[in-house]
Short mmCIF file of C-alpha atoms in Angstrom, two decimals:
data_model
loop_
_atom_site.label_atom_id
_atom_site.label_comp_id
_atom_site.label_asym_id
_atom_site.label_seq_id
_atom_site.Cartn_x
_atom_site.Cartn_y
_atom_site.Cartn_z
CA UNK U 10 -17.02 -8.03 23.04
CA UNK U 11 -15.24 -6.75 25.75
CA UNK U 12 -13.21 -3.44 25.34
CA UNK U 13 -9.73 -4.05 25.37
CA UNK U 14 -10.37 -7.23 23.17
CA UNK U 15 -8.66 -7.45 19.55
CA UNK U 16 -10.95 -8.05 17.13
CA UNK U 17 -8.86 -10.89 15.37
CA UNK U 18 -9.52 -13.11 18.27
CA UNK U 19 -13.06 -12.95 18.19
CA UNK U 20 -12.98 -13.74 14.42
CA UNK U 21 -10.56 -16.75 15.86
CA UNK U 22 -12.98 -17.85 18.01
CA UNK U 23 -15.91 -17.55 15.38
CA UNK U 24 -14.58 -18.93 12.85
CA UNK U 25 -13.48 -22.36 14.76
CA UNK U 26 -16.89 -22.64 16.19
CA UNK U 27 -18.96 -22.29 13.20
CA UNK U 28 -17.29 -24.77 10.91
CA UNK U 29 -16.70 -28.26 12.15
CA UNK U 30 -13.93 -28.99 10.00
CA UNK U 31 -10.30 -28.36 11.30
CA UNK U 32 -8.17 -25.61 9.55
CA UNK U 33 -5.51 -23.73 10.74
CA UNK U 34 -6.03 -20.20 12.48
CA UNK U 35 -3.30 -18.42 14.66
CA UNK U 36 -3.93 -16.76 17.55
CA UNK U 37 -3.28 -13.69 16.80
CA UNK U 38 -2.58 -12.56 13.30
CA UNK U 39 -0.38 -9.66 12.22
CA UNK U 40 -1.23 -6.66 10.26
CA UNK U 41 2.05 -7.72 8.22
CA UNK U 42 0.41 -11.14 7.76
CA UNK U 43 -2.54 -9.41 6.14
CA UNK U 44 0.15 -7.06 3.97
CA UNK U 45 1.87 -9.83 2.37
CA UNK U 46 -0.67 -12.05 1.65
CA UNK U 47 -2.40 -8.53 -0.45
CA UNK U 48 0.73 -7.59 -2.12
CA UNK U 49 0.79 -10.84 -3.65
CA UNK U 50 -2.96 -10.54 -4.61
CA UNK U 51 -2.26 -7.06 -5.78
CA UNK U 52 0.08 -8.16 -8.85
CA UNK U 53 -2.17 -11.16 -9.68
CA UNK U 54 -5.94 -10.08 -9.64
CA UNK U 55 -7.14 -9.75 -13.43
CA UNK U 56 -9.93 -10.34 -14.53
CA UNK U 57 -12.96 -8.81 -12.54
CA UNK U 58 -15.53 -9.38 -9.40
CA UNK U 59 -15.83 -13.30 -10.21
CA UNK U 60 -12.05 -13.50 -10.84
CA UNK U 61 -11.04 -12.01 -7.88
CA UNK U 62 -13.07 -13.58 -5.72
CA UNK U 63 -11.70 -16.88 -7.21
CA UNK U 64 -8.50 -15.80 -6.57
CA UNK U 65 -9.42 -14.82 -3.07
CA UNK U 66 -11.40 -18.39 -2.43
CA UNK U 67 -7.64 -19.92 -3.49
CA UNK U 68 -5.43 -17.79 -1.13
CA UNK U 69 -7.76 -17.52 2.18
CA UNK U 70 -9.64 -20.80 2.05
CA UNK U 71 -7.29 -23.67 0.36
CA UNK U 72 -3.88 -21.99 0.75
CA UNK U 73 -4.31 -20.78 4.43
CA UNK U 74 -7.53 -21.67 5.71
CA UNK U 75 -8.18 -18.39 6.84
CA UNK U 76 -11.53 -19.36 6.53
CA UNK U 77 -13.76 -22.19 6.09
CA UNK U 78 -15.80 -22.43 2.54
CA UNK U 79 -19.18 -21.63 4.35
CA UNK U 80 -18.17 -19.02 6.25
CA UNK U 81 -16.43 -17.84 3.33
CA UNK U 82 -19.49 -18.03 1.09
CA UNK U 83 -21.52 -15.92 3.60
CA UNK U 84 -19.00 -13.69 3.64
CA UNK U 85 -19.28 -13.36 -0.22
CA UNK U 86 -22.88 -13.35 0.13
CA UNK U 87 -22.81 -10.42 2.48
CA UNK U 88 -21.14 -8.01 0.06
CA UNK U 89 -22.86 -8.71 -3.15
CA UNK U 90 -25.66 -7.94 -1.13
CA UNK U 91 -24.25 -4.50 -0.34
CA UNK U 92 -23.76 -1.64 -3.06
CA UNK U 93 -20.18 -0.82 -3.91
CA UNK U 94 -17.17 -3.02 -4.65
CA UNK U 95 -17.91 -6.45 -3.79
CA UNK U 96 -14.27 -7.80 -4.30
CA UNK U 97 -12.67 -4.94 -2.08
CA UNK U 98 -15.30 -5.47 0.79
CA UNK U 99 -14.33 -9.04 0.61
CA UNK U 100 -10.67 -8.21 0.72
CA UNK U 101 -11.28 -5.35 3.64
CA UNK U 102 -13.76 -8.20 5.59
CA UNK U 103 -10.68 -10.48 5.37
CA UNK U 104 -8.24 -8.33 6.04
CA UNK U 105 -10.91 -6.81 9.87
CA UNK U 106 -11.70 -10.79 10.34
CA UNK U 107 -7.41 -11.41 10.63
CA UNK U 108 -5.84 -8.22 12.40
CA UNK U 109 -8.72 -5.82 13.04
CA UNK U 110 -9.31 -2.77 12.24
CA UNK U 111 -6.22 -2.14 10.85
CA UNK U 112 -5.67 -5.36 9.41
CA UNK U 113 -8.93 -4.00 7.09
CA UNK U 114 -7.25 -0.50 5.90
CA UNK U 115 -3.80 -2.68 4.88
CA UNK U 116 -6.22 -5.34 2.86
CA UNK U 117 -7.29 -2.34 1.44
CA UNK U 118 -4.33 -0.43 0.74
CA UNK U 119 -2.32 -3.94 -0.55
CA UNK U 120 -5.36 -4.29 -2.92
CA UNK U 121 -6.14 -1.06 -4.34
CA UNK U 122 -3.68 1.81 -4.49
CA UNK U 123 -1.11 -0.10 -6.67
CA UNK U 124 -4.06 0.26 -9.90
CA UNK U 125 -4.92 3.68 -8.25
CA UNK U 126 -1.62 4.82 -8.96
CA UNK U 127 -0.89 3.35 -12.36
CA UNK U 128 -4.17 4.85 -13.83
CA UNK U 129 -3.17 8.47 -12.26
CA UNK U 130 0.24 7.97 -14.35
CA UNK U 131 -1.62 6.62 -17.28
CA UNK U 132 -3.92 10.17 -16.90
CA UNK U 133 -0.84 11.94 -16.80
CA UNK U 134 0.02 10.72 -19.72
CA UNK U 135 -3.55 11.15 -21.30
CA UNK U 136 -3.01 14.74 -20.71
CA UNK U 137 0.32 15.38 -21.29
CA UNK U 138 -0.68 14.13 -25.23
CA UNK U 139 -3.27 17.27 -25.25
CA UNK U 140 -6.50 16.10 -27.90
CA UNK U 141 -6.63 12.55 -27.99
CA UNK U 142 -9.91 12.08 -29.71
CA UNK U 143 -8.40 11.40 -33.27
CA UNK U 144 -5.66 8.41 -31.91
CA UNK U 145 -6.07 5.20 -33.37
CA UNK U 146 -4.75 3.50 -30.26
CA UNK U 147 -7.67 5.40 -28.24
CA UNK U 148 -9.79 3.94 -31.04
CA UNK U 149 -8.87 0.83 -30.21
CA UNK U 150 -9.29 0.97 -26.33
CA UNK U 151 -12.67 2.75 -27.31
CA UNK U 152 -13.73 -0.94 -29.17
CA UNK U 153 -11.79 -2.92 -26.82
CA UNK U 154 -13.89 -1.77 -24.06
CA UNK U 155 -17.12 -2.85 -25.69
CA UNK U 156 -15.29 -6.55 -25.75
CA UNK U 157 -14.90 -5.97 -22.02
CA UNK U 158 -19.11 -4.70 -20.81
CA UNK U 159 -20.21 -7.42 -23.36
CA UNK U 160 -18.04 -10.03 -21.76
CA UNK U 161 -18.99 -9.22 -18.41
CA UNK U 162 -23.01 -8.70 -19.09
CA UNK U 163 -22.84 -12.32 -20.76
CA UNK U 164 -21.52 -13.50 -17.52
CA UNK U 165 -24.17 -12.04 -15.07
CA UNK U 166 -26.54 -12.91 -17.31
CA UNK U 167 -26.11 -16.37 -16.63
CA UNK U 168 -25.37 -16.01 -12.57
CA UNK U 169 -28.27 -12.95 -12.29
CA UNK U 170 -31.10 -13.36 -14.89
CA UNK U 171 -31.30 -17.08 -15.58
CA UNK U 172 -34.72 -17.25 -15.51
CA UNK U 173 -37.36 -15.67 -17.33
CA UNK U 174 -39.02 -13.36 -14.32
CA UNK U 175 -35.73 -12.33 -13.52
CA UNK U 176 -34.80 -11.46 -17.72
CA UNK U 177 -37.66 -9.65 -17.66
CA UNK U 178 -36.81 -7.58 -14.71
CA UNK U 179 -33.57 -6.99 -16.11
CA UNK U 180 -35.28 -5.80 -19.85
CA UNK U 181 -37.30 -3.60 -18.03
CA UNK U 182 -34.55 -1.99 -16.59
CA UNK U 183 -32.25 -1.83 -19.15
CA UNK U 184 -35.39 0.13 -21.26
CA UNK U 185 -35.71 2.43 -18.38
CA UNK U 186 -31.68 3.39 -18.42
CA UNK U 187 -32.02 4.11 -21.45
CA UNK U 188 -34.92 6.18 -21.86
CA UNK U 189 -34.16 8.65 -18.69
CA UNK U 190 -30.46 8.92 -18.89
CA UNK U 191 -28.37 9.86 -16.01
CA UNK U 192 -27.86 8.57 -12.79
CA UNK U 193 -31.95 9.01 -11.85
CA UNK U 194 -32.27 6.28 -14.58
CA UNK U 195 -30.28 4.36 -13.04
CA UNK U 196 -31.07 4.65 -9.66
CA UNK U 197 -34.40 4.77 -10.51
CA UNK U 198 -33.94 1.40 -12.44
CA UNK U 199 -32.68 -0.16 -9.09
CA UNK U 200 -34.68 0.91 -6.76
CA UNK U 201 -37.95 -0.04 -8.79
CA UNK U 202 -36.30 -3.30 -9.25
CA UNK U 203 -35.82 -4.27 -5.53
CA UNK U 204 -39.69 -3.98 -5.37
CA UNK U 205 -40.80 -5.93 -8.36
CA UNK U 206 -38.21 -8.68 -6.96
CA UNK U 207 -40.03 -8.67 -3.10
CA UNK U 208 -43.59 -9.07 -4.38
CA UNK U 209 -42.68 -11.44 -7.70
CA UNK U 210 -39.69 -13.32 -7.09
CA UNK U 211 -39.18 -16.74 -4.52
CA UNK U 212 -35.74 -16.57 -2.68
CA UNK U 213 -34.36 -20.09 -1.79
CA UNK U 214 -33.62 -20.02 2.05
CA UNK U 215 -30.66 -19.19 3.70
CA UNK U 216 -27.95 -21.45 5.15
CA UNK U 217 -28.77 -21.15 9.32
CA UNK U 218 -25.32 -23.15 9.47
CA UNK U 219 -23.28 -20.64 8.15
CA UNK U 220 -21.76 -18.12 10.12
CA UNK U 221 -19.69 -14.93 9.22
CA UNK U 222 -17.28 -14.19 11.48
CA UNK U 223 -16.40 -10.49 11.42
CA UNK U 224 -16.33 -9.31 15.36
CA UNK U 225 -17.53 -5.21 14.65
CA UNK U 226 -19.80 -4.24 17.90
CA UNK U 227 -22.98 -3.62 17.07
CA UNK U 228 -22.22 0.21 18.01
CA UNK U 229 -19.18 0.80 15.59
CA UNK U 230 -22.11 -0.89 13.08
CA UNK U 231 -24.93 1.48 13.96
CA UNK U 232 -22.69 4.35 14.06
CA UNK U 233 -21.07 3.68 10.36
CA UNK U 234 -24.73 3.51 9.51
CA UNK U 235 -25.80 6.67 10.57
CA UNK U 236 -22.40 8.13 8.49
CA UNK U 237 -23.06 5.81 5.64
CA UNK U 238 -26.63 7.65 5.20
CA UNK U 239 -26.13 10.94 6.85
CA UNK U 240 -23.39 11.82 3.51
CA UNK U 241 -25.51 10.47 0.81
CA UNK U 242 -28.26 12.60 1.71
CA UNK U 243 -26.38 15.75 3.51
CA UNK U 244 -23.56 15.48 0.91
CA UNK U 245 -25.64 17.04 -1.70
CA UNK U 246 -27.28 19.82 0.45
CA UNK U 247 -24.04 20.81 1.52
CA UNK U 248 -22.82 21.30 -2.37
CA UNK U 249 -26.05 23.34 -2.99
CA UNK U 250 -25.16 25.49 0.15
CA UNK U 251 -21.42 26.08 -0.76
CA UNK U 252 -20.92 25.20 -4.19
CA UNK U 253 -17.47 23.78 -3.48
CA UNK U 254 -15.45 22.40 -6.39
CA UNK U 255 -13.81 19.70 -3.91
CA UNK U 256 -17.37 18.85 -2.14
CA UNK U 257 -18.88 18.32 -5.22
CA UNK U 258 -16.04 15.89 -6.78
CA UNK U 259 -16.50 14.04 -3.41
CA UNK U 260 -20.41 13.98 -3.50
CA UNK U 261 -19.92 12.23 -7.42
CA UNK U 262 -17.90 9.61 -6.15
CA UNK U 263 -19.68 9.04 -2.85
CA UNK U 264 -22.73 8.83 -4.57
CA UNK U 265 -21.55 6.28 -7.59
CA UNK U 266 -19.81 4.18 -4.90
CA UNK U 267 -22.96 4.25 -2.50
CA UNK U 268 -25.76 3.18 -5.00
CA UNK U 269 -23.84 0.74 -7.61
CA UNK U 270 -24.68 -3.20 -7.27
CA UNK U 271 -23.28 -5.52 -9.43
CA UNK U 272 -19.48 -4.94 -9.39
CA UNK U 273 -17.38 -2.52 -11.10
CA UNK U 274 -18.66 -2.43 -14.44
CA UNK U 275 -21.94 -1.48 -13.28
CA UNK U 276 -20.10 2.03 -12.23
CA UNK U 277 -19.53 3.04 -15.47
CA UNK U 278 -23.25 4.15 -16.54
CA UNK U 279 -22.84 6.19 -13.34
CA UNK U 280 -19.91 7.70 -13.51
CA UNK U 281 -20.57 9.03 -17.06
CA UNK U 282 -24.23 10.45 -16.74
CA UNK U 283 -22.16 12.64 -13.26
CA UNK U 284 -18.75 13.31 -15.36
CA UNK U 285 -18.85 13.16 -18.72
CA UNK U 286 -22.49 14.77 -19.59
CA UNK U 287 -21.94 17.30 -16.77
CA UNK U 288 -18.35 18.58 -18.72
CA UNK U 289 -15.98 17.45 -15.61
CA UNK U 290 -13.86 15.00 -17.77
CA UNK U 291 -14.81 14.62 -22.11
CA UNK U 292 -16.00 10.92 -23.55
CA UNK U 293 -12.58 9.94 -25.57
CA UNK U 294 -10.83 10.45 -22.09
CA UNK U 295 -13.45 8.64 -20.20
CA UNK U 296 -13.58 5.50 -22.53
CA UNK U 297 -9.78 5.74 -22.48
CA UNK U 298 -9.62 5.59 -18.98
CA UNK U 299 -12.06 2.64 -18.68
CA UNK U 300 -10.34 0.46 -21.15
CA UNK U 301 -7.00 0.89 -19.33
CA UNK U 302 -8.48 0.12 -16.02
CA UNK U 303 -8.69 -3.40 -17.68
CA UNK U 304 -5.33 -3.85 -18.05
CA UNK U 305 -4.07 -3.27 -14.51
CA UNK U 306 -5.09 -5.88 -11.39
CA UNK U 307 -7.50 -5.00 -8.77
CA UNK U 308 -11.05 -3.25 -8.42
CA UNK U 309 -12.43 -1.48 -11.32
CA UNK U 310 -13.54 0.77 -8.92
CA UNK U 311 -9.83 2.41 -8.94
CA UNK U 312 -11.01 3.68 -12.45
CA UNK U 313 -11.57 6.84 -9.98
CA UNK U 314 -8.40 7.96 -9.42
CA UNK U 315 -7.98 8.49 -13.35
CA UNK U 316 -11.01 10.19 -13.42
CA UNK U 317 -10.28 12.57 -10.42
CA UNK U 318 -6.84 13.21 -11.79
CA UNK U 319 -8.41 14.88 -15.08
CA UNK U 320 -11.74 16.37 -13.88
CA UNK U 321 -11.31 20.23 -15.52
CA UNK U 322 -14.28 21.67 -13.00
CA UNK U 323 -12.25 21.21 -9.41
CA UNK U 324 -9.54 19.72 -8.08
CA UNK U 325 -7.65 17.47 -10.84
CA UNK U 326 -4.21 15.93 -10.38
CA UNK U 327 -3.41 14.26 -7.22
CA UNK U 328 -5.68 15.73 -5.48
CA UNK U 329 -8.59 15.18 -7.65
CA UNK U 330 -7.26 11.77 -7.21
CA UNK U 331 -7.21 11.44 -3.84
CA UNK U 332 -10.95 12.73 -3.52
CA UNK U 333 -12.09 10.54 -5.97
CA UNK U 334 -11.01 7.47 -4.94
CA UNK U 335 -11.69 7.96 -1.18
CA UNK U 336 -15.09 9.15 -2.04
CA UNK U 337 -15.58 5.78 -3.94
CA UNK U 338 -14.17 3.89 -1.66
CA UNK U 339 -15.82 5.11 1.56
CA UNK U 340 -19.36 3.72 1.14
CA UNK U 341 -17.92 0.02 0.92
CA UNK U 342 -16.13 0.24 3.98
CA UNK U 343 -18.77 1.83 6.04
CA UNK U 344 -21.43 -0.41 4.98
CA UNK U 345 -19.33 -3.59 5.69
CA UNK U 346 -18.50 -1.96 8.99
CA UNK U 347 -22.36 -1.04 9.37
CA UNK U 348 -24.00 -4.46 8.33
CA UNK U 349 -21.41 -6.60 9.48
CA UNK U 350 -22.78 -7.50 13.27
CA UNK U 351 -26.53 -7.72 11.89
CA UNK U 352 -26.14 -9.52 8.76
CA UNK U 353 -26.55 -13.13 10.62
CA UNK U 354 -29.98 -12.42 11.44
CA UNK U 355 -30.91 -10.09 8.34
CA UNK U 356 -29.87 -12.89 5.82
CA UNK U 357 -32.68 -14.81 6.80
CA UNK U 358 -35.56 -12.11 6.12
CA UNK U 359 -37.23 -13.37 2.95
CA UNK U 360 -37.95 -9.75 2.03
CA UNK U 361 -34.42 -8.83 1.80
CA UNK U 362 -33.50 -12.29 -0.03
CA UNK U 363 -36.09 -11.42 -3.15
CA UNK U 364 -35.38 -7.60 -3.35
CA UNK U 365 -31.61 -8.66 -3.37
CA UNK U 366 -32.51 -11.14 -6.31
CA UNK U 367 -34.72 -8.50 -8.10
CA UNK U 368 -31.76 -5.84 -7.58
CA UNK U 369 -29.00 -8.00 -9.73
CA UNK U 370 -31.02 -8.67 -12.13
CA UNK U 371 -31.81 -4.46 -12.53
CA UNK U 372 -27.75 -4.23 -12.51
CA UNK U 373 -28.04 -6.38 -15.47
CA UNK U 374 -30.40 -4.30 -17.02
CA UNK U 375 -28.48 -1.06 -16.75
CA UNK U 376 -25.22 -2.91 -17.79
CA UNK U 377 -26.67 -3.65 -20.76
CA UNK U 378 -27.89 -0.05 -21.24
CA UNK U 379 -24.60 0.90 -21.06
CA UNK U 380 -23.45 -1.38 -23.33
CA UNK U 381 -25.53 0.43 -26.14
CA UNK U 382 -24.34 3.75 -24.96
CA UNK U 383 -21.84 4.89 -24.08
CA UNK U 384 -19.94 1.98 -24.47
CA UNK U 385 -21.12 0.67 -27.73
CA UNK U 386 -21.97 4.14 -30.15
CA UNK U 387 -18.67 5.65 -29.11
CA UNK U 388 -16.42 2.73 -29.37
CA UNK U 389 -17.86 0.99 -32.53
CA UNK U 390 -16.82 3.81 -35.59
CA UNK U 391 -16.70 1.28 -38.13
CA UNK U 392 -16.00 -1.93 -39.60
CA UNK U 393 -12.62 -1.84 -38.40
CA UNK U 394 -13.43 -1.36 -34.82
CA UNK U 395 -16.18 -3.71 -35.10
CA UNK U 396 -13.53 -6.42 -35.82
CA UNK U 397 -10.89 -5.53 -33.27
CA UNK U 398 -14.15 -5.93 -30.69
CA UNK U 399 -15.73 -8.97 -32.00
CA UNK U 400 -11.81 -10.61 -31.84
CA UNK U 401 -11.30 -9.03 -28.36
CA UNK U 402 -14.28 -10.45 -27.24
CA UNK U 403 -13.42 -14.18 -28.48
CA UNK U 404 -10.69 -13.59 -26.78
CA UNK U 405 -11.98 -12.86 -23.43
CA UNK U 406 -15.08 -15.23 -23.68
CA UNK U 407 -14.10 -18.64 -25.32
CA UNK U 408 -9.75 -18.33 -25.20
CA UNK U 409 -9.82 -17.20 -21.61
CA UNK U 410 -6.89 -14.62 -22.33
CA UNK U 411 -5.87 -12.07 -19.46
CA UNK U 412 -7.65 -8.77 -19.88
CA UNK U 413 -5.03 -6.73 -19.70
CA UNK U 414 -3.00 -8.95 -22.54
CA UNK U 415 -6.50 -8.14 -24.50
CA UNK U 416 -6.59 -4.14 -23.62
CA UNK U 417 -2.85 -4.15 -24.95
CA UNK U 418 -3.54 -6.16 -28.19
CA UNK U 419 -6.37 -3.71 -28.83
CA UNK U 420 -5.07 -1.01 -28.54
CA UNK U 421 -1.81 -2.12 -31.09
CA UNK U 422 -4.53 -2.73 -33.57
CA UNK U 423 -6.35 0.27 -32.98
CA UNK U 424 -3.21 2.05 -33.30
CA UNK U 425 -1.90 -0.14 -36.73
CA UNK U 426 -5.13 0.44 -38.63
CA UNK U 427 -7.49 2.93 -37.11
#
């Protein structure tokens, strides 16, 4: 791509030649374009990964063919294949693919900092309450939020372990979460199963038709890359070296956002093996936190920004806030930056296709070992909370009610009878 050229026109150009079928595209678009279009999204997107990227499918293909459906469905392809949040990337890919680079950070910005900033208020008001432990309306949230991982598991279940060799993958994972807690578990759990999937599991080919049009030089690519690896691994050195308070809140939230597949639920086991078992934030605010993250729209991955503003070992408030959620965040966008100009030709690798298979069904696994605990032996206290999650989760799974309606609902009834 030449120098001087926007970045929005090559995705123009792309995205007319790959798809046959006519659809609309403007010459150039406008990062105010890009702004609107994710401040509507931003008041709208319930629901989780699968939701959002319905609701994305609705604005960007049908509404204003923005895209086509295939290249569209690479595009979702690429970033489930990536770690981190797989709606924002989508969102930030739009937003680079329509007004370039800064068409990305206002994708972002529209679709993220309006939860960031409601669960930093909601914190506020966590701590302005002092010891919350004994509330029954954190009781509730506490068996609400079991509704919430079991709703979600049952759904990647049936998208990421359908079979048996992937089930049993996912068991196997799930048994070693839960017998070496922490994130090594979990990491550990992934890692192993990318290699099962390569040498057990048959990928179905890859579409050569399809074509994802996000113009990123390979340069910008190799260089985001080299920074997407070169703080994972020098991150921690450097908090070993210094033992900064503000380094280390970073290096949490880098890591968590740099090594979770599977959407934002899949952060959870994560985040509590680096905050809650290392003292930075205590369980009743954790699971507090989580189940209100299910009442606002957008990424679950904003769930940071609560967490940052309370840590009690470092910078807390807005600044812990501000650390946390650009630590988080930072992995997604350089990896869609980084993969973005190779992914055409990587897609079709077999070996990549099976580990990717083999690595969602481990995210399943570890879900589920979250599920049991934290999720489950904190929020389940009795036969009373049992109910108000067993009704939550009818709720969510066969009514199809809004989370956030649900998260409110439980937490009345937590507060009316627990």
């Amino acid at each position: 791509m030449p120098r001087d050229q926007d970045p929005s026109d090559v995705a123009d150009e792309n995205s007319s030649a790959d798809d046959p079928t006519p659809h609309t595209t403007p010459s150039r678009s406008s990062v105010g374009e890009v702004a609107r279009e994710f401040s509507r999204l931003r008041v709208t997107s319930f629901g989780g990964l699968v939701a959002h990227l319905g609701y994305f499918r609705t604005a960007f293909v049908e509404r204003l063919r923005w895209l086509s459906d295939r290249a569209y469905a690479d595009l979702v392809a690429l970033c489930q294949f990536l770690p981190g949040p797989a709606s924002s990337q989508v969102g930030m890919a739009v937003g680079l693919s329509r007004a370039g680079y800064r068409g990305m950070a206002v994708a972002w910005a529209g679709f993220t900092l309006p939860s960031v900033i409601a669960l930093v208020l909601f914190a506020y008001a966590v701590d302005s309450l002092g010891d919350i432990s004994s509330s029954g309306w954190i009781a509730g949230l506490k068996a609400v939020a079991v509704a919430v991982v079991a709703h979600a598991l049952l759904g990647m279940v049936k998208n990421l372990a359908a079979d048996r060799e992937r089930a049993t993958i996912a068991a196997g994972a799930m048994i070693f979460a839960l017998l070496v807690p922490g994130s090594f578990g979990q990491v550990g759990a992934i890692l192993a199963a990318g290699a099962i999937g390569v040498v057990w599991l048959r990928a179905t080919s890859a579409d050569p038709d399809a074509h994802l049009p996000l113009p990123v030089r390979p340069s910008v690519g190799i260089v985001s890359l080299v920074l997407f690896f070169g703080l994972l691994v020098g991150l921690p050195m450097l908090v070993t070296l210094t033992s900064n308070d503000g380094l280390r809140l970073f290096d949490v939230f880098y890591r968590s956002g740099a090594l979770v597949f599977g959407g934002g639920h899949v952060v959870l086991p994560l985040l509590q093996a680096e905050m809650v078992e290392t003292g930075m934030i205590g369980m009743e605010e954790f699971l507090a936190g989580y189940g209100a993250a299910q009442a606002v729209p957008g990424p679950l991955f904003t769930f940071a920004g609560y967490l940052g503003t309370l840590n009690t070992t470092g910078p807390d408030g807005i600044l812990g806030a501000t650390i946390a959620t650009f630590g988080i965040f930072l992995p997604a966008t350089l990896l869609v930056l980084g993969v973005a100009p190779f992914w055409n030709r990587v897609r079709h690798i077999p070996t990549i296709r099976r580990a990717l298979l083999g690595i969602n069904a481990g995210v399943v696994g570890i879900l589920a070992a979250a599920l049991y605990d934290p999720v489950f032996t904190s929020g389940i206290t009795g036969p009373i909370a049992m109910a108000i999650a067993a009704a939550t989760f009818v709720a969510l799974q066969s009514w199809k009610i809004a989370p956030w309606i649900v998260v409110v609902l439980g937490a009345l009834a937590g507060w009316a009878f627990l």
